[in-house]
Amino acid sequence: MSNLPEARALDAADPLRSWRGLFALPPGVVYLDGNSLGALPLGTASRLGEVMRREWGEGLIRSWNTADWISLPRRVGAMIAPLVGAAPHEVIACDSTSVNLFKLIAAALAMRPGRKVVLSEPGNFPTDLYMIAGLEAQGLAERRLAPRAELVAALDEDVALLLLTHVHYKTGAMHDMARLTRAAHDAGALVLWDLSHSAGAVPVDLTGCEADLAVGCGYKYLNGGPGAPAFAFVAERHHEALQQPLTGWMGHAAPFAFTDDYAPASGIDRLLTGTPPILALAALEEGVKLIAGIGMERLTTKSRALSEFLRAAIAETAPGLPCISPEDPTARGSQLSFRHPEAYAICQALIARGVIGDFRDPDILRLGLAPAYTRFEDCWNAAQALGEVLESGEWERPEYRQRAAVT
Ligand SMILES: *Cc1c(COP(=O)(O)O)cnc(C)c1O
């Protein structure tokens, strides 16, 4: 039986316990949605104040040089790199995950002339599938979807790119990155990994897996703030050949030469398009700094311990509720998902009690465990609240069934 004293003992022995104090978490709230929007680091407000007052307010345009604004996309990318097993010069922070997907899918298609198929799986995150569809509508790609078990068999000589999300956003199930990357390469295809639910949450070794391309999200486990810039990875061996379609001036070899003809920058900079959003990148840097400071090894250990504790606690408080995340903690992301036909209303009833998880259509209650700031006591409280919500039937109140614009 898990209990509150046990949870508190685990928190007291947690080597990450002091990091929680570096985040602005409202008292009385159990926050289990850091996989949708990471918590606010305390350093972010003062950093943004500084960037606004001193760098923008006083430095004005000079700050592109004096505050080195111009290299911020590369600096933040280099800080993200060790979290995903990449070299510093292989990652850049820019644009949104969706836009980076577009750039890298198109670039991969251009690197595999004669092949048009982009292979993915049904139920992948919508934006990933929509971005393939958009390129298909332009006549540049052909979308092919195969269920997990049939992906390898679907890799034939028409496939230019295998595009998968490493950790599934609904179930938390994790793909075997090394095995699938090898299979794609054996078929002559490239691989693009979406690391939105992986970066800062689970160990990723892009270099060890010989991955070609990757993208990931800045506002989830990296705590960059709502709509934070995303990141993109290109393995060094592809830097010279990579042609991305959004050939803006910031990806030019010499943006301030103002020439009429486009020539891509030599390294990862060629993924840039327009002027980088400095305020947003400064906020992202503060979030990444904390996660990089802890390091993936400690984050992984804590994440697995948290999710095992929460799984055991919910198995006691809500024994009838099926967990659809993989049972093996090394085979899932930093989350647990549960299935219930009234998952939306249950999620709302939990939020009313101060336990913030989220709902994923049609019937999934998702509890994210951001290891940097989530406590075992939070897991215990969430399990108690969930048990009480189910037992009391309080989720049946009509107001909990009213769907908001963002679910
Ligand atoms: C969150 C998420 C995104 C987000 O894309 P945006 O362009 O930032 O909206 C993309 N892919 C996956 C798998 C995600 O989980």
Short mmCIF file of C-alpha atoms and ligand atoms in Angstrom, two decimals, residues 35-36 95-99 101 124-128 131 165-167 169 194-197 215-220 227-228 230 366, ligand 1:
data_model
loop_
_atom_site.label_atom_id
_atom_site.label_comp_id
_atom_site.label_asym_id
_atom_site.label_seq_id
_atom_site.Cartn_x
_atom_site.Cartn_y
_atom_site.Cartn_z
CA ASN A 35 3.85 17.71 -20.76
CA SER A 36 1.45 20.23 -22.31
CA ASP A 95 10.02 28.55 -35.31
CA SER A 96 7.32 26.15 -34.10
CA THR A 97 7.47 22.37 -34.16
CA SER A 98 4.94 22.41 -37.00
CA VAL A 99 7.03 24.76 -39.14
CA LEU A 101 8.38 19.62 -39.47
CA ASN A 124 0.45 10.19 -34.81
CA PHE A 125 0.17 13.76 -33.49
CA PRO A 126 -2.15 15.64 -35.87
CA THR A 127 0.27 18.37 -36.91
CA ASP A 128 2.78 15.75 -38.07
CA MET A 131 2.21 18.65 -42.50
CA THR A 165 6.78 10.75 -32.77
CA HIS A 166 9.14 9.04 -30.34
CA VAL A 167 6.80 9.12 -27.33
CA TYR A 169 1.25 11.92 -26.92
CA ASP A 194 9.40 14.24 -33.34
CA LEU A 195 10.77 14.56 -29.81
CA SER A 196 8.04 16.83 -28.42
CA HIS A 197 7.21 14.42 -25.58
CA VAL A 215 12.23 18.29 -34.13
CA GLY A 216 10.86 18.99 -30.69
CA CYS A 217 8.79 21.30 -28.61
CA GLY A 218 10.03 24.13 -26.36
CA TYR A 219 6.99 24.65 -24.14
CA LYS A 220 6.49 21.15 -22.73
CA GLY A 227 4.11 28.98 -27.75
CA ALA A 228 7.86 28.90 -27.08
CA ALA A 230 10.77 24.75 -30.98
CA ARG A 366 -3.49 12.02 -19.23
C1 LIG B 1 3.00 19.41 -28.81
C2 LIG B 1 3.38 18.73 -30.07
C3 LIG B 1 3.62 19.46 -31.23
C4 LIG B 1 3.38 20.94 -31.20
O1 LIG B 1 3.52 21.57 -32.40
P1 LIG B 1 3.32 23.16 -32.42
O2 LIG B 1 3.75 23.55 -33.77
O3 LIG B 1 4.14 23.73 -31.31
O4 LIG B 1 1.89 23.46 -32.15
C5 LIG B 1 4.05 18.78 -32.36
N1 LIG B 1 4.21 17.44 -32.35
C6 LIG B 1 3.97 16.70 -31.24
C7 LIG B 1 4.17 15.23 -31.25
C8 LIG B 1 3.54 17.32 -30.08
O5 LIG B 1 3.28 16.60 -29.00
#
